[in-house]
Coordinates of C-alpha atoms and ligand atoms in Angstrom, one line a residue:
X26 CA -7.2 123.4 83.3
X27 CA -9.4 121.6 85.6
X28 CA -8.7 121.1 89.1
X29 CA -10.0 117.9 90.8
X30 CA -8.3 117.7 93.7
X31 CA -10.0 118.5 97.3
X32 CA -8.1 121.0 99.2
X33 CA -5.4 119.6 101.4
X34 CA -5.3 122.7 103.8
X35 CA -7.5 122.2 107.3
X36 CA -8.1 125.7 109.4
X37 CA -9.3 125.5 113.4
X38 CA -12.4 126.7 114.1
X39 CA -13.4 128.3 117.1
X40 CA -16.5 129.8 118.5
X41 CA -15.6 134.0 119.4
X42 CA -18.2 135.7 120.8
X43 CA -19.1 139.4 119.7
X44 CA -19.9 140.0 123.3
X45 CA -17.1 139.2 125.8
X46 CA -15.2 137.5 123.4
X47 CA -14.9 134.1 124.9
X48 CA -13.6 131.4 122.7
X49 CA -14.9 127.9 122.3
X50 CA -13.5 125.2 120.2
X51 CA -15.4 124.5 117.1
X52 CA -15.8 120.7 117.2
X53 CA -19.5 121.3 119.4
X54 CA -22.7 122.2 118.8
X55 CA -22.6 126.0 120.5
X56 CA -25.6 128.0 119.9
X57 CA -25.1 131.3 122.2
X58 CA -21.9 131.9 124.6
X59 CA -22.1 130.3 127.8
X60 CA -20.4 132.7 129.8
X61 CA -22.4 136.0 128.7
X62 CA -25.6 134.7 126.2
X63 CA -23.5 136.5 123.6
X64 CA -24.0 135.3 120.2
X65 CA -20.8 133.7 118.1
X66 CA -19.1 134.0 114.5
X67 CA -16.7 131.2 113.8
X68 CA -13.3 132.1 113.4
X69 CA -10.7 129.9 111.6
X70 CA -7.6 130.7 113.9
X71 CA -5.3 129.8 110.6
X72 CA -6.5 132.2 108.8
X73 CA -3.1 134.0 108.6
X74 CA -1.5 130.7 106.9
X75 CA -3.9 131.6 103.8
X76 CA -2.0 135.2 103.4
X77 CA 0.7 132.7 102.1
X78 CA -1.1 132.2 99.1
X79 CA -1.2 135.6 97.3
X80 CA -4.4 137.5 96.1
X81 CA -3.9 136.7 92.4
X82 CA -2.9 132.9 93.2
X83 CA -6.2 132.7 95.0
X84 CA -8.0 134.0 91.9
X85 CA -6.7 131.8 89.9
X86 CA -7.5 128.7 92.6
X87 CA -11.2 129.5 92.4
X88 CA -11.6 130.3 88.9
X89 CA -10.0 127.0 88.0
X90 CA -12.2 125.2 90.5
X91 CA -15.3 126.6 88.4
X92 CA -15.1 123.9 85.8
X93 CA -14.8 120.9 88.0
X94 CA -16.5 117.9 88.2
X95 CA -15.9 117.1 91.5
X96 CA -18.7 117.2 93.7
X97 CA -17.9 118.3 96.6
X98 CA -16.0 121.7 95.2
X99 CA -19.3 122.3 93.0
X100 CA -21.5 124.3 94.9
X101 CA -20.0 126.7 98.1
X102 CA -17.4 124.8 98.4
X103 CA -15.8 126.2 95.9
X104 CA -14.5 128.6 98.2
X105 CA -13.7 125.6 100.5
X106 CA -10.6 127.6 102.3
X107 CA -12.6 130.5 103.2
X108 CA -15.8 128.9 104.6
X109 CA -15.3 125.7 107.3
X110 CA -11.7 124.2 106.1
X111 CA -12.2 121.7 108.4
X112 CA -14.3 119.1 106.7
X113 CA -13.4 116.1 104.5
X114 CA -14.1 115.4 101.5
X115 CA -16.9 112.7 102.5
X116 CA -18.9 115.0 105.3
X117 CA -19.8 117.4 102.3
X118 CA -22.9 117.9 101.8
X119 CA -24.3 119.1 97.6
X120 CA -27.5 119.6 96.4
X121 CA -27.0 122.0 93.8
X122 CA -26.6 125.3 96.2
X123 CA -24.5 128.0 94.9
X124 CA -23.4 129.2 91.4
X125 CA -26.9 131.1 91.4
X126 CA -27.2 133.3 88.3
X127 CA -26.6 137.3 88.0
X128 CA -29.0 138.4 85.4
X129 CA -29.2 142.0 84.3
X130 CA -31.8 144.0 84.9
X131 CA -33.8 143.5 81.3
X132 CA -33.9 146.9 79.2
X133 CA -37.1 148.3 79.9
X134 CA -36.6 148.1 83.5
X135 CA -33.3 149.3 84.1
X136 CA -34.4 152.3 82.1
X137 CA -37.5 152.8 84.4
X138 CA -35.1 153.3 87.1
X139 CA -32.3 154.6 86.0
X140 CA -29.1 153.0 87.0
X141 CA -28.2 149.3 85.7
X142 CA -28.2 146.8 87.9
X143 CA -28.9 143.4 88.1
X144 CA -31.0 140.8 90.1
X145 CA -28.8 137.6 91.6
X146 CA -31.6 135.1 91.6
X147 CA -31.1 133.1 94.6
X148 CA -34.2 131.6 94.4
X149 CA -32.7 129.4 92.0
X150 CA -31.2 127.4 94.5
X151 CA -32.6 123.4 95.3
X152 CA -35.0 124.5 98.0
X153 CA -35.3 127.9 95.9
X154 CA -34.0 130.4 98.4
X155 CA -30.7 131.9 99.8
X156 CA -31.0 129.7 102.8
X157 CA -29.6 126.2 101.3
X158 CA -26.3 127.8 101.1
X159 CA -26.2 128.0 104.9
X160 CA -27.8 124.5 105.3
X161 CA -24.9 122.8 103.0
X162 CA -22.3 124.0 105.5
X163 CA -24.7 123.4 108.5
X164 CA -25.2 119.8 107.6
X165 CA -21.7 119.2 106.0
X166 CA -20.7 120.6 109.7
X167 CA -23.3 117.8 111.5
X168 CA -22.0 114.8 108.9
X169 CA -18.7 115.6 110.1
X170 CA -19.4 115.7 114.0
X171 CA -21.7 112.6 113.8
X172 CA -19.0 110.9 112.1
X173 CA -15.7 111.5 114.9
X174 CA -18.2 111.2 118.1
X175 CA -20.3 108.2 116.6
X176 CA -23.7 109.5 117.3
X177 CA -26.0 107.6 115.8
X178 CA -29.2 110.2 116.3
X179 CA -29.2 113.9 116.4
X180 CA -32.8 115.8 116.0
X181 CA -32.4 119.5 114.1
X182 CA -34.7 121.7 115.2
X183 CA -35.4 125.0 113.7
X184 CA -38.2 128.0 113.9
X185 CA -38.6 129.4 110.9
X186 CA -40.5 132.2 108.3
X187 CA -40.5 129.5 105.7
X188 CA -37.6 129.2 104.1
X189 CA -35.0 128.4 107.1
X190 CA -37.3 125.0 107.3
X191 CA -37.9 124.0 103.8
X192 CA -34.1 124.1 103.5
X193 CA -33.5 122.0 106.8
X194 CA -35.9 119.6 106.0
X195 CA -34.4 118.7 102.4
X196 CA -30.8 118.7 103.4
X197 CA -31.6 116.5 106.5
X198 CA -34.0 113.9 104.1
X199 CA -31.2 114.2 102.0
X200 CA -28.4 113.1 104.3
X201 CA -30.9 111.1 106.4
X202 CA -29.6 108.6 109.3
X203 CA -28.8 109.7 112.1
X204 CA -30.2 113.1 111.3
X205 CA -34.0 113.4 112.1
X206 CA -36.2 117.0 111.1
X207 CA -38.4 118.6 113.1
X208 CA -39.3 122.6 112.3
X209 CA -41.4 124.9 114.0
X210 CA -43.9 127.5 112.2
X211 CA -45.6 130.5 113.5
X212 CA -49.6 129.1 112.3
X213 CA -50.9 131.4 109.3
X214 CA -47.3 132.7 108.7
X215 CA -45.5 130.8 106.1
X216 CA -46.9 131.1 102.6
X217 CA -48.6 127.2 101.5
X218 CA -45.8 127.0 99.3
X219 CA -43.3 127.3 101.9
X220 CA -45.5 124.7 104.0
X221 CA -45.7 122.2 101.2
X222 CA -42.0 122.5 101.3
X223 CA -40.7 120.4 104.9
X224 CA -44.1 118.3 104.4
X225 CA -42.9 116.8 101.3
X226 CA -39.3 116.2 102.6
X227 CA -40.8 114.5 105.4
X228 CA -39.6 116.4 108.6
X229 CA -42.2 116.4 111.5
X230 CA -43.9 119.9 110.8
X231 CA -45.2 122.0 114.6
X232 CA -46.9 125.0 114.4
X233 CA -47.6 127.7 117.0
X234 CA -49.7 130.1 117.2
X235 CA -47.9 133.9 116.9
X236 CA -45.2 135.4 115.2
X237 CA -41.6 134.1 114.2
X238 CA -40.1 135.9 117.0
X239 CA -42.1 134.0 118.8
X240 CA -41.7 130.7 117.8
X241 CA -37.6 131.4 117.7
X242 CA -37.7 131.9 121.8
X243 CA -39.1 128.7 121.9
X244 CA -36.4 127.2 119.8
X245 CA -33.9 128.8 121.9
X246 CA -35.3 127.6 125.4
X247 CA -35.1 123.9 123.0
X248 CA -31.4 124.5 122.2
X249 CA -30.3 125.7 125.8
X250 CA -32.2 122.3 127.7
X251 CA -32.6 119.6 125.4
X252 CA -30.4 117.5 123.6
X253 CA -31.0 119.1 119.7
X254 CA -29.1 120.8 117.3
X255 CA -30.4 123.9 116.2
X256 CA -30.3 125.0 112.8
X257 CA -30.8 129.2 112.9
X258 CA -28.6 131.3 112.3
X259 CA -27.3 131.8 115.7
X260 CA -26.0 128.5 114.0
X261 CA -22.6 130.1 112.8
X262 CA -22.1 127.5 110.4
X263 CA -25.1 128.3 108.4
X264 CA -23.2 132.3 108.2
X265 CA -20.1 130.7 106.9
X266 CA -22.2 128.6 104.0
X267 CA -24.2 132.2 103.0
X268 CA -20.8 134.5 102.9
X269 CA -20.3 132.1 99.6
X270 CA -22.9 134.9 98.3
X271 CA -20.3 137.3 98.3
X272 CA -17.5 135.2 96.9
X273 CA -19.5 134.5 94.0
X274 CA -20.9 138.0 93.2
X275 CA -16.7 139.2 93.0
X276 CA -15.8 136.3 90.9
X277 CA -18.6 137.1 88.6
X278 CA -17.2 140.7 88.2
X279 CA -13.8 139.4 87.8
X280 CA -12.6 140.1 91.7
X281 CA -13.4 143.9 91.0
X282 CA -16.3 145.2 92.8
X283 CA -15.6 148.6 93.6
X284 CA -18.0 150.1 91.8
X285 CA -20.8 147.6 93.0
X286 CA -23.5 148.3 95.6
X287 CA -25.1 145.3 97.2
X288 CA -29.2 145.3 97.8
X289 CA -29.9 142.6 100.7
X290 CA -33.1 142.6 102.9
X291 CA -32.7 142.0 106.4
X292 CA -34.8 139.9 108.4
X293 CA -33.0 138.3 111.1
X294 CA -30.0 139.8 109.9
X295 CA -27.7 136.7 109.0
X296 CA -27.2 137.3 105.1
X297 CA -26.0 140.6 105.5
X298 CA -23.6 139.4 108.3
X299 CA -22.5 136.9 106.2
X300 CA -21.8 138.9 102.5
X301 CA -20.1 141.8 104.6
X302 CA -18.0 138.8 106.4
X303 CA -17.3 136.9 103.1
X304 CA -16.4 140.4 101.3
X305 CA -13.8 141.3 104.4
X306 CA -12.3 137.7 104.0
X307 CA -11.4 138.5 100.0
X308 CA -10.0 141.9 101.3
X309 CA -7.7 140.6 103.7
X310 CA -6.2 138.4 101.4
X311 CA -6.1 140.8 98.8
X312 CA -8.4 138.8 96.7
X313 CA -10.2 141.9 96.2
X314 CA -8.5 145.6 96.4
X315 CA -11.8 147.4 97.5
X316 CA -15.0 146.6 99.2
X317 CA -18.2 147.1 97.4
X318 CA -21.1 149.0 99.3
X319 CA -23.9 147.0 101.0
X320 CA -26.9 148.4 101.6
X321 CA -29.5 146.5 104.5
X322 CA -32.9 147.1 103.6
X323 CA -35.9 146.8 105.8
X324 CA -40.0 147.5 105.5
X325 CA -41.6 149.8 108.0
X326 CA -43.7 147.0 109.1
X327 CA -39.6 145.7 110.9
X328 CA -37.1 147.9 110.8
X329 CA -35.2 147.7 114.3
X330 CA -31.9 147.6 112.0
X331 CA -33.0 150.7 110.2
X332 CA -34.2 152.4 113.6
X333 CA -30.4 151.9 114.8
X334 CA -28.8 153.5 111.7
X335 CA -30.8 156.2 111.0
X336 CA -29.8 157.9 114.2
X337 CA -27.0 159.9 114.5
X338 CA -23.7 157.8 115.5
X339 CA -23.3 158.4 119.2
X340 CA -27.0 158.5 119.7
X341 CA -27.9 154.8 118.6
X342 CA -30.0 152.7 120.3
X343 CA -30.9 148.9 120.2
X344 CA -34.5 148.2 120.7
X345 CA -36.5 145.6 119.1
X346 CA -39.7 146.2 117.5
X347 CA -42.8 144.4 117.0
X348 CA -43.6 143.8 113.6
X349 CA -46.6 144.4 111.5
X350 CA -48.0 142.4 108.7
X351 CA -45.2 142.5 105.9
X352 CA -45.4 141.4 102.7
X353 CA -41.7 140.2 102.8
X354 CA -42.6 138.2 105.0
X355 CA -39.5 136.1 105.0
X356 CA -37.8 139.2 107.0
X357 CA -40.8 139.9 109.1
X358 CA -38.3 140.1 111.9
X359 CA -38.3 142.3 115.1
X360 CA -35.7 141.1 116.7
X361 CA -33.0 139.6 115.0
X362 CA -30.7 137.6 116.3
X363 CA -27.7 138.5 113.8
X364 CA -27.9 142.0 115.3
X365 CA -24.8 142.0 117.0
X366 CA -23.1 140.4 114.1
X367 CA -24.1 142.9 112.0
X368 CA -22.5 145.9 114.3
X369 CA -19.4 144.5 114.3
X370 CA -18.8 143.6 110.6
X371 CA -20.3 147.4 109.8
X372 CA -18.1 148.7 111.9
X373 CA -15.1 147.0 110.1
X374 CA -16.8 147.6 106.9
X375 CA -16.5 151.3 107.1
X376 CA -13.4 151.4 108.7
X377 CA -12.4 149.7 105.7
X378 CA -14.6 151.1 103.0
X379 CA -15.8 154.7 104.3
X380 CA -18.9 156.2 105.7
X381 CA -20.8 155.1 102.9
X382 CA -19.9 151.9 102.6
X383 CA -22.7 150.4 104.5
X384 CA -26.0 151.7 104.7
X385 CA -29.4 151.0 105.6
X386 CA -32.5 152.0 103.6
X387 CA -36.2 151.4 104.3
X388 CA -39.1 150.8 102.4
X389 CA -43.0 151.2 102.4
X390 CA -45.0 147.7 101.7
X391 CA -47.0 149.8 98.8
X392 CA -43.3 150.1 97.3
X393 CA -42.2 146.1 97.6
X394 CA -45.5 145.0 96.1
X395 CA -44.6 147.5 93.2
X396 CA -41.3 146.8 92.8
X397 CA -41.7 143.1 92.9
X398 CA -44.7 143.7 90.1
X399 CA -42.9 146.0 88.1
X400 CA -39.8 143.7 88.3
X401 CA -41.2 140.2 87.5
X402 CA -43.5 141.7 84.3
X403 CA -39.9 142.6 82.8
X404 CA -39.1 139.5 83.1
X405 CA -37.0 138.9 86.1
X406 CA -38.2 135.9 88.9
X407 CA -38.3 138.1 92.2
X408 CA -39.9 137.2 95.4
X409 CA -41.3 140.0 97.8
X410 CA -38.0 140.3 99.6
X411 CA -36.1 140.4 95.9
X412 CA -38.8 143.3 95.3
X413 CA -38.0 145.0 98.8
X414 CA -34.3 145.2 97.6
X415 CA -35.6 147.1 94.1
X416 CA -37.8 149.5 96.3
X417 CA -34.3 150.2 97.9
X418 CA -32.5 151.1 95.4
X419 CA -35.5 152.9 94.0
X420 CA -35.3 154.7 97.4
X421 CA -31.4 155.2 97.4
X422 CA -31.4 156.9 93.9
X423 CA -34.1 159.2 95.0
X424 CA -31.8 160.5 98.6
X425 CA -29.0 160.7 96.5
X426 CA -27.1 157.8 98.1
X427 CA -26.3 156.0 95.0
X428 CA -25.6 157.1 91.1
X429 CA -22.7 158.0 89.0
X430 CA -21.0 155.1 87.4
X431 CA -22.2 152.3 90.6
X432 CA -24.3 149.2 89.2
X433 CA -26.4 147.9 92.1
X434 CA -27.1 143.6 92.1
X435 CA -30.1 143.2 94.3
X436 CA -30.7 139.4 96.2
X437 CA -33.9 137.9 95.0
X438 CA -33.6 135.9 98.0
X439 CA -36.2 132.9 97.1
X440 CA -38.3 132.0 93.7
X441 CA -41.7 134.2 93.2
X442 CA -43.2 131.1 93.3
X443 CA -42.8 131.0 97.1
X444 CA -45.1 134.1 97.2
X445 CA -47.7 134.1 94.5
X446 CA -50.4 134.6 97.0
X447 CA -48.8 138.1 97.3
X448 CA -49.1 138.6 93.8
X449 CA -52.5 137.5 93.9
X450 CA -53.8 139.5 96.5
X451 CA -52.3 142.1 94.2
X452 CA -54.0 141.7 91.2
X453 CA -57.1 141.2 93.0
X454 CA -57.0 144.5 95.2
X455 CA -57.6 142.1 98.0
X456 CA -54.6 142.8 100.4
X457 CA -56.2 143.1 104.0
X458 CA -56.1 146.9 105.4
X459 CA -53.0 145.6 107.9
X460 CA -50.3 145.4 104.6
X461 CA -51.1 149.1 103.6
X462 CA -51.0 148.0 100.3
X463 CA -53.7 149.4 97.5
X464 CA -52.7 147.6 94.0
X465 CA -52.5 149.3 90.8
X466 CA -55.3 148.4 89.0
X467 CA -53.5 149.0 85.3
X468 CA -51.2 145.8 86.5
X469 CA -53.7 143.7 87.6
X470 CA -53.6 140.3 85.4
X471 CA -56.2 137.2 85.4
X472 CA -57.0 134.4 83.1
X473 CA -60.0 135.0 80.7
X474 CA -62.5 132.5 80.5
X475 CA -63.4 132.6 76.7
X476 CA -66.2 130.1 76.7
X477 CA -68.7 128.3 79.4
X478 CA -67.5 125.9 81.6
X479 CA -69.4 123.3 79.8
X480 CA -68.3 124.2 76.7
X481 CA -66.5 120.8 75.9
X482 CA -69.4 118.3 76.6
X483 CA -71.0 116.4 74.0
X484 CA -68.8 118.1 71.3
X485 CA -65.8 116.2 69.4
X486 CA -62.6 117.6 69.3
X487 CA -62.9 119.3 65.8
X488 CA -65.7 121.1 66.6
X489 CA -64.6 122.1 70.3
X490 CA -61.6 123.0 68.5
X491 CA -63.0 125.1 66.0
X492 CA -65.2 126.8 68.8
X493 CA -62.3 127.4 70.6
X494 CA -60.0 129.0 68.0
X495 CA -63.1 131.6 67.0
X496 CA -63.4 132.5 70.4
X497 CA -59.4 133.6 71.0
X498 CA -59.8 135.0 67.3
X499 CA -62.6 137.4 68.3
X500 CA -60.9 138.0 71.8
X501 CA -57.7 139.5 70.2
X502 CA -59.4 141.1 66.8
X503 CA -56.8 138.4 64.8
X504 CA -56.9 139.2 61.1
X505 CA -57.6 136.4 58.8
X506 CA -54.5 135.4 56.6
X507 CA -54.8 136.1 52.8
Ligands
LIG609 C1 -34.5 134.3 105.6 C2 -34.9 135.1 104.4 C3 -34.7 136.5 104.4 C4 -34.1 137.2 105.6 O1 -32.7 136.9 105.7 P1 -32.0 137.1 107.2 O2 -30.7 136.3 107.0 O3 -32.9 136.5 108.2 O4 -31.8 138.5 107.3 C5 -35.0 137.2 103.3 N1 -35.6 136.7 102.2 C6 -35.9 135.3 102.2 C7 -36.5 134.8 101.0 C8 -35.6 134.5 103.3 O5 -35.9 133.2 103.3
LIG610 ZN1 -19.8 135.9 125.8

């Protein structure tokens, strides 16, 4: 049966933050906490009035949402009472986020490594990566506070390593009036695909010289003086968009995912806050009966996350680190803002689950390049940070953290066509000596020029043609048919 109506439930949000613990209603644009600096998650203080509604009823709620036809419950909002129930039916903002596919790791490779699993290709969202999940609920949030205080213009601004701004600027061309784009890059850091991205949406496009860490201090002084609303993920709203993530990979298993370990790269840390929060919410309300295992994974070019954990508990210390040239360069993050967001939901999340529930695992650049190769010629779409998470797992199964009966499903968090200069460099050896990468020549791949480049002229097509079939006849030794 089909369910077209929208949700009549409404939650309160407020602001808490992980800090002090300050609360702040959540009809403002709060960034950081103004009493401390603290950062926020977004807390729906009726939460409880959802335990109402058993486990199994809730099952059955979002399962029979998955075949409607109404907009606004099509994409993350699926899961409307666990994200932001605070929104109408008109603020919602769809562009065909969400619902991302879980493909199984194809034959060949998941016997190269030796324990299935599968890749969730969240790449194959509108602005191909992770990030317009986060963007739906942070503009559906800005549609619904432009609407009850009347503002007729609010600038977004965002820093970004590519993909936080190619999202921001579609959704806000998308929604348009009053919302106005303007992103900030660090210059030389975002791949040309991911530059092409806010260009053709039409958001006003400033560069910096120096890393994203840099560029997000900026952003920050931006959001703390000016009149703009910022669009990272200290942005809670975007964190509640991106724990749909985890909804979706339990309803895909049928609500059972205790035998599933999660792969997620960490950059600035908000998707792993976010599919540890949205796995918690399920377990609460018994929409779930056991937490799957998530596993952060970070390069050694920036790993402060993987620093922290792999000291002994009791002897852990934050410290940020200054990154080095990273091939997943999407997570090319020393300091990341989510940090604090991510200590508290581990915390819970193996209080809940056991020590080995969460985990953190960290990976050479020599072993993403390979991964991601390895991955993408058996047929599987992964980006650098989709081939970071393989090299994970590859790592995990080698320490003996993972194996038995678990499956592993590994975020391909953007297309591989946001990163085919990677690839390139790859197949041409050419990485520079900074990456510590040296390809594998016997994967190398480039087109074959069979004739001269003025081949064609003065010829008509029949005997081009003919030209042209000899030549790819001799190239692969075809036999003539009898
Ligand atoms: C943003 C991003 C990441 C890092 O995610 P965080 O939430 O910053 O940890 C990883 N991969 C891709 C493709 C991204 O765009
Ligand atoms: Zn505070």
């Amino acid at each position: 049966m089909q369910d077209t109506s929208f949700p009549s439930y409404r939650g309160q949000m407020e602001y808490v933050c992980l800090n002090c613990g300050a609360r702040r209603s959540g009809e403002s644009l709060l960034y950081t906490c103004d009493a401390c600096g603290g950062v926020f998650l977004l807390e729906n203080t009726d939460f409880q009035q959802l335990k109402a509604t058993s486990g199994q009823e809730w099952r059955d709620i979002f399962d029979r949402r998955a075949t409607t036809a109404k907009t606004a419950l099509r994409g993350i909002f699926r899961y409307y009472e666990l994200l932001a129930p605070v929104f109408d039916e008109e603020d919602i903002v769809f562009l065909g986020e969400g619902l991302t596919p879980i493909i199984e790791a194809s034959p060949s490779l998941a016997a190269k490594i030796g324990l299935p699993f599968a890749y969730k290709n969240d790449g194959q969202n509108p602005s191909a990566s992770f990030k317009d999940r986060g963007m739906a609920c942070a503009f559906s949030f800005l549609k619904w506070l432009c609407r009850r205080n009347n503002w007729d213009e609010v600038l977004t601004v965002c820093a970004s390593t590519g993909d936080t701004s190619a999202a921001a600027a579609l959704y806000a061309s998308y929604v348009g009036a009053p919302l106005k784009s303007v992103v900030l890059l660090p210059h030389g850091k975002v791949t040309p695909q991911q530059l092409s991205q806010p260009l053709g949406s039409g958001a006003v496009v400033l560069e910096l010289p120096g890393v994203f860490d840099d560029c997000m201090k900026v952003v920050e002084i931006l959001a703390e003086q000016y009149r703009v609303a910022l669009l990272n993920s200290k942005n809670s709203w975007r964190i509640l968009g991106q724990e749909s993530y985890a909804l979706e990979v339990a309803q895909w298993y049928g609500w059972d995912v205790s035998d599933q370990c999660l792969f997620v790269p960490v950059g600035n840390a908000g998707n792993i806050t976010a599919i540890m929060a949205g796995f918690l919410k399920m377990y609460d309300l018994g929409i779930i009966k056991r937490l799957p295992r998530v596993f952060g994974v970070q390069s050694e070019h920036a790993d402060p996350v993987w620093r922290y954990y792999s000291a002994p508990k009791g002897n852990r210390h934050w410290a940020p680190v200054t990154v080095r040239p990273s091939v997943a360069q999407a997570a090319m993050i020393g300091n990341p803002v989510s940090f604090p967001r991510v200590q508290k939901l581990a915390e819970r999340f193996i209080e809940l689950g056991g020590e080995r529930a969460f985990q953190v695992v960290r990976v050479t650049e020599q072993q993403i390049m390979d991964a991601m190769i390895l991955a993408n010629r058996n047929g599987h779409i992964s980006c650098t940070q989709g081939g970071e998470c393989l090299a994970g797992l590859q790592n995990a199964l080698k320490i003996g953290l993972i194996g038995g009966n678990e499956h592993a499903v590994l975020d391909a968090t953007a297309h591989s066509l946001k990163f085919s200069g990677f690839q390139q460099m790859y197949f041409e050896n050419s990485f520079p000596p900074a990456y510590d990468v040296v390809a594998d020549a016997s994967l190398a791949n480039e087109p074959v020029l069979l004739l001269p480049p003025n081949a064609r002229e003065g010829k008509d097509i029949q005997t081009f043609a003919k030209m042209g079939a000899d030549a790819v006849a001799s190239k692969l030794g075809l036999l003539k048919k009898k």
